[in-house]
mmCIF file of C-alpha atoms and ligand atoms in Angstrom:
data_model
loop_
_atom_site.group_PDB
_atom_site.id
_atom_site.type_symbol
_atom_site.label_atom_id
_atom_site.label_comp_id
_atom_site.label_asym_id
_atom_site.label_seq_id
_atom_site.Cartn_x
_atom_site.Cartn_y
_atom_site.Cartn_z
ATOM 1 C CA UNK G 1 0.012 -0.005 0.011
ATOM 2 C CA UNK G 2 2.669 2.473 1.058
ATOM 3 C CA UNK G 3 4.556 1.740 -2.113
ATOM 4 C CA UNK G 4 1.467 2.235 -4.258
ATOM 5 C CA UNK G 5 0.711 5.556 -2.630
ATOM 6 C CA UNK G 6 4.282 6.798 -3.144
ATOM 7 C CA UNK G 7 4.246 5.991 -6.862
ATOM 8 C CA UNK G 8 0.879 7.653 -7.283
ATOM 9 C CA UNK G 9 1.898 10.688 -5.360
ATOM 10 C CA UNK G 10 5.106 11.201 -7.354
ATOM 11 C CA UNK G 11 3.177 10.936 -10.642
ATOM 12 C CA UNK G 12 0.370 13.143 -9.389
ATOM 13 C CA UNK G 13 2.824 15.776 -8.276
ATOM 14 C CA UNK G 14 4.202 15.965 -11.802
ATOM 15 C CA UNK G 15 0.781 16.351 -13.359
ATOM 16 C CA UNK G 16 -0.265 18.731 -10.638
ATOM 17 C CA UNK G 17 2.517 21.050 -11.522
ATOM 18 C CA UNK G 18 1.713 20.845 -15.189
ATOM 19 C CA UNK G 19 -1.987 21.337 -14.500
ATOM 20 C CA UNK G 20 -1.447 24.280 -12.231
ATOM 21 C CA UNK G 21 0.332 26.117 -14.982
ATOM 22 C CA UNK G 22 -2.835 25.843 -17.024
ATOM 23 C CA UNK G 23 -5.349 26.261 -14.263
ATOM 24 C CA UNK G 24 -4.133 28.649 -11.573
ATOM 25 C CA UNK G 25 -5.755 27.979 -8.270
ATOM 26 C CA UNK G 26 -7.295 24.709 -9.539
ATOM 27 C CA UNK G 27 -8.071 22.116 -6.903
ATOM 28 C CA UNK G 28 -6.291 18.787 -7.169
ATOM 29 C CA UNK G 29 -9.142 16.936 -8.911
ATOM 30 C CA UNK G 30 -9.192 19.366 -11.763
ATOM 31 C CA UNK G 31 -5.495 19.024 -12.601
ATOM 32 C CA UNK G 32 -5.443 15.457 -13.887
ATOM 33 C CA UNK G 33 -6.200 15.038 -17.559
ATOM 34 C CA UNK G 34 -9.797 14.509 -18.490
ATOM 35 C CA UNK G 35 -10.421 11.038 -19.904
ATOM 36 C CA UNK G 36 -13.027 12.191 -22.428
ATOM 37 C CA UNK G 37 -10.777 15.037 -23.615
ATOM 38 C CA UNK G 38 -7.750 12.761 -23.863
ATOM 39 C CA UNK G 39 -9.642 10.536 -26.308
ATOM 40 C CA UNK G 40 -11.879 13.175 -27.938
ATOM 41 C CA UNK G 41 -10.493 12.503 -31.394
ATOM 42 C CA UNK G 42 -10.698 8.721 -31.037
ATOM 43 C CA UNK G 43 -13.863 7.477 -29.332
ATOM 44 C CA UNK G 44 -16.520 8.324 -26.758
ATOM 45 C CA UNK G 45 -15.794 7.621 -23.089
ATOM 46 C CA UNK G 46 -18.766 6.479 -21.113
ATOM 47 C CA UNK G 47 -19.698 5.274 -17.624
ATOM 48 C CA UNK G 48 -22.630 3.475 -16.054
ATOM 49 C CA UNK G 49 -24.717 5.699 -13.727
ATOM 50 C CA UNK G 50 -27.200 5.033 -10.926
ATOM 51 C CA UNK G 51 -29.851 7.296 -9.405
ATOM 52 C CA UNK G 52 -27.702 9.118 -6.847
ATOM 53 C CA UNK G 53 -25.306 10.166 -9.568
ATOM 54 C CA UNK G 54 -27.727 11.496 -12.160
ATOM 55 C CA UNK G 55 -29.929 13.072 -9.488
ATOM 56 C CA UNK G 56 -26.787 15.104 -8.687
ATOM 57 C CA UNK G 57 -27.047 14.435 -4.940
ATOM 58 C CA UNK G 58 -23.356 15.313 -4.516
ATOM 59 C CA UNK G 59 -22.002 18.268 -6.522
ATOM 60 C CA UNK G 60 -18.388 17.006 -6.452
ATOM 61 C CA UNK G 61 -19.489 13.704 -7.913
ATOM 62 C CA UNK G 62 -21.354 15.520 -10.724
ATOM 63 C CA UNK G 63 -18.292 17.629 -11.456
ATOM 64 C CA UNK G 64 -16.137 14.522 -11.609
ATOM 65 C CA UNK G 65 -18.473 12.655 -13.987
ATOM 66 C CA UNK G 66 -18.942 15.677 -16.257
ATOM 67 C CA UNK G 67 -15.201 16.176 -16.427
ATOM 68 C CA UNK G 68 -14.318 12.632 -17.485
ATOM 69 C CA UNK G 69 -17.246 11.204 -19.425
ATOM 70 C CA UNK G 70 -19.212 12.251 -22.483
ATOM 71 C CA UNK G 71 -21.545 9.228 -22.633
ATOM 72 C CA UNK G 72 -23.567 7.385 -19.999
ATOM 73 C CA UNK G 73 -25.514 4.139 -19.655
ATOM 74 C CA UNK G 74 -28.122 3.709 -16.948
ATOM 75 C CA UNK G 75 -26.847 0.856 -14.751
ATOM 76 C CA UNK G 76 -30.355 -0.362 -14.000
ATOM 77 C CA UNK G 77 -33.206 2.071 -14.445
ATOM 78 C CA UNK G 78 -33.999 1.437 -18.122
ATOM 79 C CA UNK G 79 -34.150 -2.355 -17.640
ATOM 80 C CA UNK G 80 -37.639 -3.784 -17.949
ATOM 81 C CA UNK G 81 -38.255 -4.565 -14.272
ATOM 82 C CA UNK G 82 -37.734 -0.996 -13.089
ATOM 83 C CA UNK G 83 -39.182 0.828 -16.078
ATOM 84 C CA UNK G 84 -42.208 -1.464 -16.687
ATOM 85 C CA UNK G 85 -43.138 -2.819 -13.251
ATOM 86 C CA UNK G 86 -46.777 -3.864 -14.076
ATOM 87 C CA UNK G 87 -48.612 -4.786 -17.230
ATOM 88 C CA UNK G 88 -49.908 -1.299 -17.835
ATOM 89 C CA UNK G 89 -47.616 0.739 -15.593
ATOM 90 C CA UNK G 90 -44.373 2.324 -16.624
ATOM 91 C CA UNK G 91 -42.019 4.224 -14.340
ATOM 92 C CA UNK G 92 -40.337 6.714 -16.591
ATOM 93 C CA UNK G 93 -39.327 9.247 -13.959
ATOM 94 C CA UNK G 94 -35.740 8.040 -13.332
ATOM 95 C CA UNK G 95 -34.999 7.629 -17.063
ATOM 96 C CA UNK G 96 -36.467 11.050 -17.770
ATOM 97 C CA UNK G 97 -34.147 12.540 -15.168
ATOM 98 C CA UNK G 98 -31.203 10.743 -16.654
ATOM 99 C CA UNK G 99 -32.026 12.229 -20.050
ATOM 100 C CA UNK G 100 -32.240 15.668 -18.484
ATOM 101 C CA UNK G 101 -28.896 15.130 -16.762
ATOM 102 C CA UNK G 102 -27.379 14.220 -20.149
ATOM 103 C CA UNK G 103 -28.842 17.263 -21.900
ATOM 104 C CA UNK G 104 -27.641 19.614 -19.168
ATOM 105 C CA UNK G 105 -24.105 18.290 -19.142
ATOM 106 C CA UNK G 106 -23.580 17.343 -22.740
ATOM 107 C CA UNK G 107 -23.475 13.612 -22.044
ATOM 108 C CA UNK G 108 -25.023 11.265 -24.624
ATOM 109 C CA UNK G 109 -27.197 8.506 -23.255
ATOM 110 C CA UNK G 110 -26.945 4.847 -24.396
ATOM 111 C CA UNK G 111 -30.210 3.102 -23.525
ATOM 112 C CA UNK G 112 -29.794 -0.220 -21.799
ATOM 113 C CA UNK G 113 -31.713 -2.420 -22.530
ATOM 114 C CA UNK G 114 -35.055 -3.303 -24.106
ATOM 115 C CA UNK G 115 -35.030 -7.132 -24.444
ATOM 116 C CA UNK G 116 -33.075 -9.128 -21.909
ATOM 117 C CA UNK G 117 -33.743 -12.375 -20.038
ATOM 118 C CA UNK G 118 -32.631 -10.839 -16.666
ATOM 119 C CA UNK G 119 -34.225 -8.161 -14.484
ATOM 120 C CA UNK G 120 -37.628 -8.881 -16.009
ATOM 121 C CA UNK G 121 -40.759 -7.546 -14.293
ATOM 122 C CA UNK G 122 -42.391 -9.967 -11.781
ATOM 123 C CA UNK G 123 -45.501 -10.249 -13.914
ATOM 124 C CA UNK G 124 -43.415 -11.786 -16.726
ATOM 125 C CA UNK G 125 -42.296 -14.682 -14.577
ATOM 126 C CA UNK G 126 -45.512 -16.564 -14.610
ATOM 127 C CA UNK G 127 -46.238 -15.897 -18.260
ATOM 128 C CA UNK G 128 -47.202 -19.058 -20.023
ATOM 129 C CA UNK G 129 -48.759 -18.099 -23.405
ATOM 130 C CA UNK G 130 -47.347 -16.957 -26.664
ATOM 131 C CA UNK G 131 -49.929 -14.211 -26.919
ATOM 132 C CA UNK G 132 -49.104 -12.603 -23.642
ATOM 133 C CA UNK G 133 -45.351 -12.737 -24.176
ATOM 134 C CA UNK G 134 -45.945 -11.233 -27.617
ATOM 135 C CA UNK G 135 -48.079 -8.504 -26.169
ATOM 136 C CA UNK G 136 -45.479 -7.625 -23.561
ATOM 137 C CA UNK G 137 -42.700 -7.662 -26.173
ATOM 138 C CA UNK G 138 -44.503 -5.353 -28.556
ATOM 139 C CA UNK G 139 -45.921 -2.979 -25.960
ATOM 140 C CA UNK G 140 -42.685 -2.714 -24.092
ATOM 141 C CA UNK G 141 -40.561 -1.854 -27.140
ATOM 142 C CA UNK G 142 -43.111 0.512 -28.606
ATOM 143 C CA UNK G 143 -43.745 2.410 -25.387
ATOM 144 C CA UNK G 144 -40.126 2.559 -24.045
ATOM 145 C CA UNK G 145 -38.302 3.093 -27.275
ATOM 146 C CA UNK G 146 -41.014 5.490 -28.426
ATOM 147 C CA UNK G 147 -40.699 7.659 -25.363
ATOM 148 C CA UNK G 148 -37.021 8.283 -25.850
ATOM 149 C CA UNK G 149 -37.109 8.784 -29.631
ATOM 150 C CA UNK G 150 -34.851 11.757 -30.436
ATOM 151 C CA UNK G 151 -33.697 11.951 -26.762
ATOM 152 C CA UNK G 152 -31.074 9.274 -26.513
ATOM 153 C CA UNK G 153 -28.222 8.232 -28.811
ATOM 154 C CA UNK G 154 -28.762 4.478 -28.834
ATOM 155 C CA UNK G 155 -30.447 1.348 -27.613
ATOM 156 C CA UNK G 156 -29.003 -1.973 -26.626
ATOM 157 C CA UNK G 157 -32.042 -3.485 -28.319
ATOM 158 C CA UNK G 158 -31.270 -7.014 -27.318
ATOM 159 C CA UNK G 159 -28.822 -8.037 -24.537
ATOM 160 C CA UNK G 160 -27.216 -11.422 -24.067
ATOM 161 C CA UNK G 161 -29.286 -13.630 -26.425
ATOM 162 C CA UNK G 162 -26.524 -16.186 -26.909
ATOM 163 C CA UNK G 163 -24.996 -19.137 -25.123
ATOM 164 C CA UNK G 164 -21.225 -19.576 -24.857
ATOM 165 C CA UNK G 165 -21.271 -22.015 -27.814
ATOM 166 C CA UNK G 166 -23.001 -19.464 -29.984
ATOM 167 C CA UNK G 167 -26.463 -21.063 -29.964
ATOM 168 C CA UNK G 168 -29.486 -19.133 -28.889
ATOM 169 C CA UNK G 169 -29.904 -18.841 -25.098
ATOM 170 C CA UNK G 170 -33.037 -20.286 -23.580
ATOM 171 C CA UNK G 171 -35.311 -17.455 -22.362
ATOM 172 C CA UNK G 172 -38.986 -16.616 -22.157
ATOM 173 C CA UNK G 173 -38.530 -14.791 -25.515
ATOM 174 C CA UNK G 174 -36.901 -17.759 -27.261
ATOM 175 C CA UNK G 175 -39.432 -20.168 -25.738
ATOM 176 C CA UNK G 176 -42.545 -18.360 -26.902
ATOM 177 C CA UNK G 177 -41.472 -16.234 -29.855
ATOM 178 C CA UNK G 178 -38.816 -18.439 -31.462
ATOM 179 C CA UNK G 179 -35.402 -17.321 -32.635
ATOM 180 C CA UNK G 180 -36.837 -14.666 -34.868
ATOM 181 C CA UNK G 181 -37.395 -12.546 -31.771
ATOM 182 C CA UNK G 182 -34.072 -10.798 -32.098
ATOM 183 C CA UNK G 183 -34.725 -9.617 -35.619
ATOM 184 C CA UNK G 184 -38.275 -8.688 -34.578
ATOM 185 C CA UNK G 185 -36.980 -6.610 -31.653
ATOM 186 C CA UNK G 186 -34.780 -4.587 -33.926
ATOM 187 C CA UNK G 187 -37.670 -4.128 -36.419
ATOM 188 C CA UNK G 188 -39.989 -2.832 -33.673
ATOM 189 C CA UNK G 189 -37.396 -0.531 -32.175
ATOM 190 C CA UNK G 190 -36.557 0.914 -35.557
ATOM 191 C CA UNK G 191 -40.244 1.674 -36.052
ATOM 192 C CA UNK G 192 -40.735 3.224 -32.613
ATOM 193 C CA UNK G 193 -37.546 5.178 -32.609
ATOM 194 C CA UNK G 194 -36.238 5.725 -36.116
ATOM 195 C CA UNK G 195 -33.416 8.139 -35.314
ATOM 196 C CA UNK G 196 -31.879 6.015 -32.500
ATOM 197 C CA UNK G 197 -28.806 3.796 -33.130
ATOM 198 C CA UNK G 198 -29.556 0.147 -32.608
ATOM 199 C CA UNK G 199 -27.112 -2.338 -31.028
ATOM 200 C CA UNK G 200 -26.739 -5.947 -30.082
ATOM 201 C CA UNK G 201 -24.870 -6.326 -26.761
ATOM 202 C CA UNK G 202 -23.346 -9.321 -25.065
ATOM 203 C CA UNK G 203 -20.465 -10.593 -22.840
ATOM 204 C CA UNK G 204 -17.876 -13.048 -24.085
ATOM 205 C CA UNK G 205 -18.868 -12.287 -27.648
ATOM 206 C CA UNK G 206 -15.195 -11.718 -28.399
ATOM 207 C CA UNK G 207 -14.582 -15.480 -27.857
ATOM 208 C CA UNK G 208 -14.594 -17.455 -31.165
ATOM 209 C CA UNK G 209 -17.583 -19.704 -30.719
ATOM 210 C CA UNK G 210 -19.872 -17.050 -29.244
ATOM 211 C CA UNK G 211 -18.544 -14.524 -31.771
ATOM 212 C CA UNK G 212 -19.562 -16.877 -34.590
ATOM 213 C CA UNK G 213 -23.066 -17.087 -33.158
ATOM 214 C CA UNK G 214 -23.171 -13.263 -32.810
ATOM 215 C CA UNK G 215 -22.093 -12.814 -36.414
ATOM 216 C CA UNK G 216 -24.828 -15.259 -37.587
ATOM 217 C CA UNK G 217 -27.380 -13.342 -35.590
ATOM 218 C CA UNK G 218 -26.296 -10.004 -37.039
ATOM 219 C CA UNK G 219 -26.324 -11.405 -40.609
ATOM 220 C CA UNK G 220 -29.839 -12.662 -40.044
ATOM 221 C CA UNK G 221 -31.018 -9.189 -38.968
ATOM 222 C CA UNK G 222 -29.290 -7.639 -41.971
ATOM 223 C CA UNK G 223 -30.667 -10.222 -44.370
ATOM 224 C CA UNK G 224 -34.189 -9.382 -43.181
ATOM 225 C CA UNK G 225 -33.611 -5.799 -44.257
ATOM 226 C CA UNK G 226 -33.686 -4.561 -40.683
ATOM 227 C CA UNK G 227 -31.249 -1.974 -39.422
ATOM 228 C CA UNK G 228 -28.497 -2.775 -36.860
ATOM 229 C CA UNK G 229 -25.868 -0.122 -36.293
ATOM 230 C CA UNK G 230 -23.465 -1.625 -33.817
ATOM 231 C CA UNK G 231 -22.323 -4.410 -31.585
ATOM 232 C CA UNK G 232 -21.389 -4.060 -27.945
ATOM 233 C CA UNK G 233 -18.744 -6.250 -26.397
ATOM 234 C CA UNK G 234 -19.418 -5.847 -22.691
ATOM 235 C CA UNK G 235 -15.781 -6.357 -21.672
ATOM 236 C CA UNK G 236 -16.049 -7.835 -18.179
ATOM 237 C CA UNK G 237 -12.576 -9.294 -18.131
ATOM 238 C CA UNK G 238 -10.098 -10.669 -15.552
ATOM 239 C CA UNK G 239 -6.707 -9.202 -14.547
ATOM 240 C CA UNK G 240 -3.789 -10.930 -16.279
ATOM 241 C CA UNK G 241 -6.243 -12.835 -18.547
ATOM 242 C CA UNK G 242 -7.630 -10.218 -20.942
ATOM 243 C CA UNK G 243 -8.120 -11.999 -24.284
ATOM 244 C CA UNK G 244 -6.371 -9.399 -26.463
ATOM 245 C CA UNK G 245 -6.156 -11.551 -29.587
ATOM 246 C CA UNK G 246 -9.813 -12.504 -29.516
ATOM 247 C CA UNK G 247 -10.703 -8.829 -28.909
ATOM 248 C CA UNK G 248 -8.719 -7.646 -31.889
ATOM 249 C CA UNK G 249 -10.113 -10.384 -34.182
ATOM 250 C CA UNK G 250 -13.569 -9.439 -33.054
ATOM 251 C CA UNK G 251 -13.154 -5.765 -33.779
ATOM 252 C CA UNK G 252 -12.096 -6.700 -37.276
ATOM 253 C CA UNK G 253 -14.871 -9.246 -37.877
ATOM 254 C CA UNK G 254 -17.654 -7.108 -36.514
ATOM 255 C CA UNK G 255 -16.468 -4.016 -38.397
ATOM 256 C CA UNK G 256 -16.358 -6.045 -41.608
ATOM 257 C CA UNK G 257 -20.118 -6.437 -41.229
ATOM 258 C CA UNK G 258 -20.424 -2.659 -41.501
ATOM 259 C CA UNK G 259 -21.078 -2.259 -37.775
ATOM 260 C CA UNK G 260 -19.722 0.158 -35.184
ATOM 261 C CA UNK G 261 -17.889 -1.693 -32.469
ATOM 262 C CA UNK G 262 -18.049 -0.614 -28.826
ATOM 263 C CA UNK G 263 -16.901 -1.791 -25.410
ATOM 264 C CA UNK G 264 -19.995 -1.167 -23.355
ATOM 265 C CA UNK G 265 -19.383 -2.403 -19.798
ATOM 266 C CA UNK G 266 -15.642 -2.395 -19.288
ATOM 267 C CA UNK G 267 -14.179 -3.532 -15.986
ATOM 268 C CA UNK G 268 -11.300 -5.839 -14.965
ATOM 269 C CA UNK G 269 -11.975 -8.200 -12.120
ATOM 270 C CA UNK G 270 -9.082 -8.645 -9.652
ATOM 271 C CA UNK G 271 -10.736 -10.978 -7.139
ATOM 272 C CA UNK G 272 -10.993 -14.788 -7.151
ATOM 273 C CA UNK G 273 -13.672 -16.097 -9.504
ATOM 274 C CA UNK G 274 -14.296 -19.649 -10.688
ATOM 275 C CA UNK G 275 -15.952 -18.664 -13.935
ATOM 276 C CA UNK G 276 -15.669 -15.956 -16.617
ATOM 277 C CA UNK G 277 -18.377 -13.829 -18.180
ATOM 278 C CA UNK G 278 -21.138 -11.802 -16.595
ATOM 279 C CA UNK G 279 -24.286 -13.838 -16.209
ATOM 280 C CA UNK G 280 -25.954 -11.867 -13.379
ATOM 281 C CA UNK G 281 -27.905 -14.889 -12.198
ATOM 282 C CA UNK G 282 -24.707 -16.766 -11.510
ATOM 283 C CA UNK G 283 -23.415 -16.596 -7.903
ATOM 284 C CA UNK G 284 -20.498 -17.912 -5.904
ATOM 285 C CA UNK G 285 -20.370 -18.900 -2.215
ATOM 286 C CA UNK G 286 -18.018 -16.827 -0.048
ATOM 287 C CA UNK G 287 -15.128 -18.504 1.706
ATOM 288 C CA UNK G 288 -11.991 -17.334 3.547
ATOM 289 C CA UNK G 289 -10.075 -16.659 0.353
ATOM 290 C CA UNK G 290 -12.764 -14.863 -1.638
ATOM 291 C CA UNK G 291 -12.182 -11.327 -0.390
ATOM 292 C CA UNK G 292 -8.390 -10.980 -0.094
ATOM 293 C CA UNK G 293 -7.768 -7.254 -0.592
ATOM 294 C CA UNK G 294 -9.932 -5.569 1.999
ATOM 295 C CA UNK G 295 -6.955 -3.486 3.087
ATOM 296 C CA UNK G 296 -5.625 -2.538 -0.305
ATOM 297 C CA UNK G 297 -4.560 -3.992 -3.655
ATOM 298 C CA UNK G 298 -1.035 -5.478 -3.653
ATOM 299 C CA UNK G 299 1.341 -3.630 -5.844
ATOM 300 C CA UNK G 300 1.894 -6.552 -8.222
ATOM 301 C CA UNK G 301 -1.810 -6.717 -8.946
ATOM 302 C CA UNK G 302 -2.089 -2.966 -9.308
ATOM 303 C CA UNK G 303 0.717 -2.983 -11.875
ATOM 304 C CA UNK G 304 -0.864 -5.906 -13.750
ATOM 305 C CA UNK G 305 -4.176 -4.030 -13.856
ATOM 306 C CA UNK G 306 -2.384 -1.016 -15.188
ATOM 307 C CA UNK G 307 -0.592 -3.033 -17.837
ATOM 308 C CA UNK G 308 -3.879 -4.681 -18.949
ATOM 309 C CA UNK G 309 -5.627 -1.347 -19.287
ATOM 310 C CA UNK G 310 -2.682 0.074 -21.171
ATOM 311 C CA UNK G 311 -2.673 -2.803 -23.646
ATOM 312 C CA UNK G 312 -6.421 -2.561 -24.068
ATOM 313 C CA UNK G 313 -6.434 1.132 -24.875
ATOM 314 C CA UNK G 314 -3.497 0.639 -27.216
ATOM 315 C CA UNK G 315 -5.684 -1.877 -29.080
ATOM 316 C CA UNK G 316 -8.706 0.451 -29.022
ATOM 317 C CA UNK G 317 -6.575 3.317 -30.367
ATOM 318 C CA UNK G 318 -5.102 1.082 -33.079
ATOM 319 C CA UNK G 319 -8.667 0.447 -34.297
ATOM 320 C CA UNK G 320 -10.161 3.837 -33.477
ATOM 321 C CA UNK G 321 -11.662 3.944 -36.986
ATOM 322 C CA UNK G 322 -13.870 1.045 -35.907
ATOM 323 C CA UNK G 323 -14.247 1.471 -32.179
ATOM 324 C CA UNK G 324 -16.710 4.302 -31.444
ATOM 325 C CA UNK G 325 -17.099 4.076 -27.635
ATOM 326 C CA UNK G 326 -15.539 2.751 -24.512
ATOM 327 C CA UNK G 327 -17.838 2.686 -21.522
ATOM 328 C CA UNK G 328 -16.658 1.738 -18.042
ATOM 329 C CA UNK G 329 -19.215 -0.159 -15.897
ATOM 330 C CA UNK G 330 -19.097 2.323 -12.987
ATOM 331 C CA UNK G 331 -17.418 5.598 -12.091
ATOM 332 C CA UNK G 332 -15.023 4.359 -9.415
ATOM 333 C CA UNK G 333 -14.019 1.265 -7.404
ATOM 334 C CA UNK G 334 -16.431 2.215 -4.622
ATOM 335 C CA UNK G 335 -19.559 1.863 -6.735
ATOM 336 C CA UNK G 336 -18.706 -0.992 -9.097
ATOM 337 C CA UNK G 337 -21.270 -3.862 -9.212
ATOM 338 C CA UNK G 338 -18.296 -6.213 -8.711
ATOM 339 C CA UNK G 339 -18.240 -5.367 -4.998
ATOM 340 C CA UNK G 340 -21.517 -7.315 -4.830
ATOM 341 C CA UNK G 341 -21.439 -9.846 -7.637
ATOM 342 C CA UNK G 342 -21.001 -12.806 -7.775
ATOM 343 C CA UNK G 343 -20.490 -12.563 -3.974
ATOM 344 C CA UNK G 344 -21.979 -9.712 -1.845
ATOM 345 C CA UNK G 345 -19.794 -7.318 0.121
ATOM 346 C CA UNK G 346 -16.363 -7.750 -1.418
ATOM 347 C CA UNK G 347 -13.725 -5.077 -1.924
ATOM 348 C CA UNK G 348 -12.989 -4.923 -5.649
ATOM 349 C CA UNK G 349 -10.717 -2.715 -7.736
ATOM 350 C CA UNK G 350 -11.761 -3.038 -11.431
ATOM 351 C CA UNK G 351 -11.798 0.558 -12.693
ATOM 352 C CA UNK G 352 -9.442 3.511 -13.316
ATOM 353 C CA UNK G 353 -10.441 5.512 -10.268
ATOM 354 C CA UNK G 354 -10.229 4.529 -6.638
ATOM 355 C CA UNK G 355 -12.931 4.921 -3.937
ATOM 356 C CA UNK G 356 -12.096 8.653 -3.523
ATOM 357 C CA UNK G 357 -12.132 9.299 -7.298
ATOM 358 C CA UNK G 358 -8.359 9.444 -7.331
ATOM 359 C CA UNK G 359 -6.642 8.142 -10.462
ATOM 360 C CA UNK G 360 -4.930 4.739 -10.174
ATOM 361 C CA UNK G 361 -1.759 3.717 -11.930
ATOM 362 C CA UNK G 362 -3.971 2.331 -14.713
ATOM 363 C CA UNK G 363 -5.374 5.778 -15.373
ATOM 364 C CA UNK G 364 -1.892 7.232 -15.905
ATOM 365 C CA UNK G 365 -0.938 4.398 -18.280
ATOM 366 C CA UNK G 366 -4.066 4.954 -20.352
ATOM 367 C CA UNK G 367 -3.737 8.747 -20.671
ATOM 368 C CA UNK G 368 0.002 8.458 -21.318
ATOM 369 C CA UNK G 369 -0.757 6.671 -24.548
ATOM 370 C CA UNK G 370 -1.856 10.052 -25.925
ATOM 371 C CA UNK G 371 0.888 12.233 -24.473
HETATM 372 C C1 XIL O 1 -25.714 -5.283 -13.498
HETATM 373 C C2 XIL O 1 -25.788 -4.014 -12.590
HETATM 374 O O1 XIL O 1 -24.477 -3.393 -12.609
HETATM 375 C C3 XIL O 1 -26.158 -4.389 -11.221
HETATM 376 O O2 XIL O 1 -26.337 -3.269 -10.378
HETATM 377 C C4 XIL O 1 -27.432 -5.279 -11.209
HETATM 378 O O3 XIL O 1 -27.737 -5.690 -9.884
HETATM 379 C C5 XIL O 1 -27.280 -6.441 -12.088
HETATM 380 O O4 XIL O 1 -26.907 -5.992 -13.421
HETATM 381 N N1 XIL O 1 -24.317 -7.268 -17.961
HETATM 382 C C6 XIL O 1 -25.280 -6.276 -18.214
HETATM 383 C C7 XIL O 1 -25.553 -5.286 -17.111
HETATM 384 O O5 XIL O 1 -25.680 -6.119 -19.379
HETATM 385 O O6 XIL O 1 -26.856 -4.807 -17.230
HETATM 386 C C8 XIL O 1 -25.310 -5.865 -15.747
HETATM 387 O O7 XIL O 1 -25.507 -4.853 -14.815
HETATM 388 C C9 XIL O 1 -23.961 -6.466 -15.653
HETATM 389 C C10 XIL O 1 -23.768 -7.547 -16.702
#
């Protein structure tokens, strides 16, 4: 820990001096480079936001978000359970506030997500007829996508429709609507919200088998004459095990389909995990080894994390003509979902900023690529 702090302090002192020359009287937080400005000629820089953040409950947090990010994805509030809690009841208030937040601060909103097997409203669970699933599917897309037409940049129209081997994942939509449901979701969204960009989003879709399934899905949508603008690779990876070759190959193959490629939920897990990916329904049981870094991240792991982020951003920059956005799944290590998944109450460190919004070694490695 002491060693980490010393390295960070020395680096920060250098940037502080440089920053002060530009911003006399600036407070410390304003002197580090802005992430979004650093990559302004390359791709958008996004973050996932929850209510407290876009409701601007803490002015310093707002300032920090606005300084570093030009795109935002709602971490939960646009998912079907919160936005469509009952058959004929929608709760648009939080999403409307997020849209206002974006407008006020010049942050573009990426809608997440219309059709997904997880975080479904309770009334969907007991649904046992094709007609009722179809009615939900059509009403939901029409109403939610329609409301935000012209107000948000994009929709993750369908999230996580695939298994690891590239086949279609079993879900209430596949069971009752058949595998045409993905194309149909894009068709309905396009109709309800013609100016919004439409994406397919998944985790592990950089891996060869799942990528092949994803490409087949995209080709099917395109062959039906339905618009799809981009593919999101979530990017929930593990320290020291980021699949760089698969990622590069995927950027090339998805871009060859004429699609924008984006990294939509980036974070790098540093804690023990016995599986990869991001199936939110999957859990692990806690044991004595599962939360090893409560008192700080060891320097070796911190440096590996920095090296992984550096190599990733090098790759993103190499393909900046194809990569349009990089979104982190959270603002800082204090509010990442990985503190509570797949085990509740752990101390995780997957992002570029620590629990006090201070930049980590990974941040400096990433911005140094542009200096
Ligand atoms: C996660 C949120 O971060 C959590 O707050 C929530 O409890 C579960 O969902 N893939 C996705 C995201 O597409 O919507 C998930 O977000 C993380 C995995």
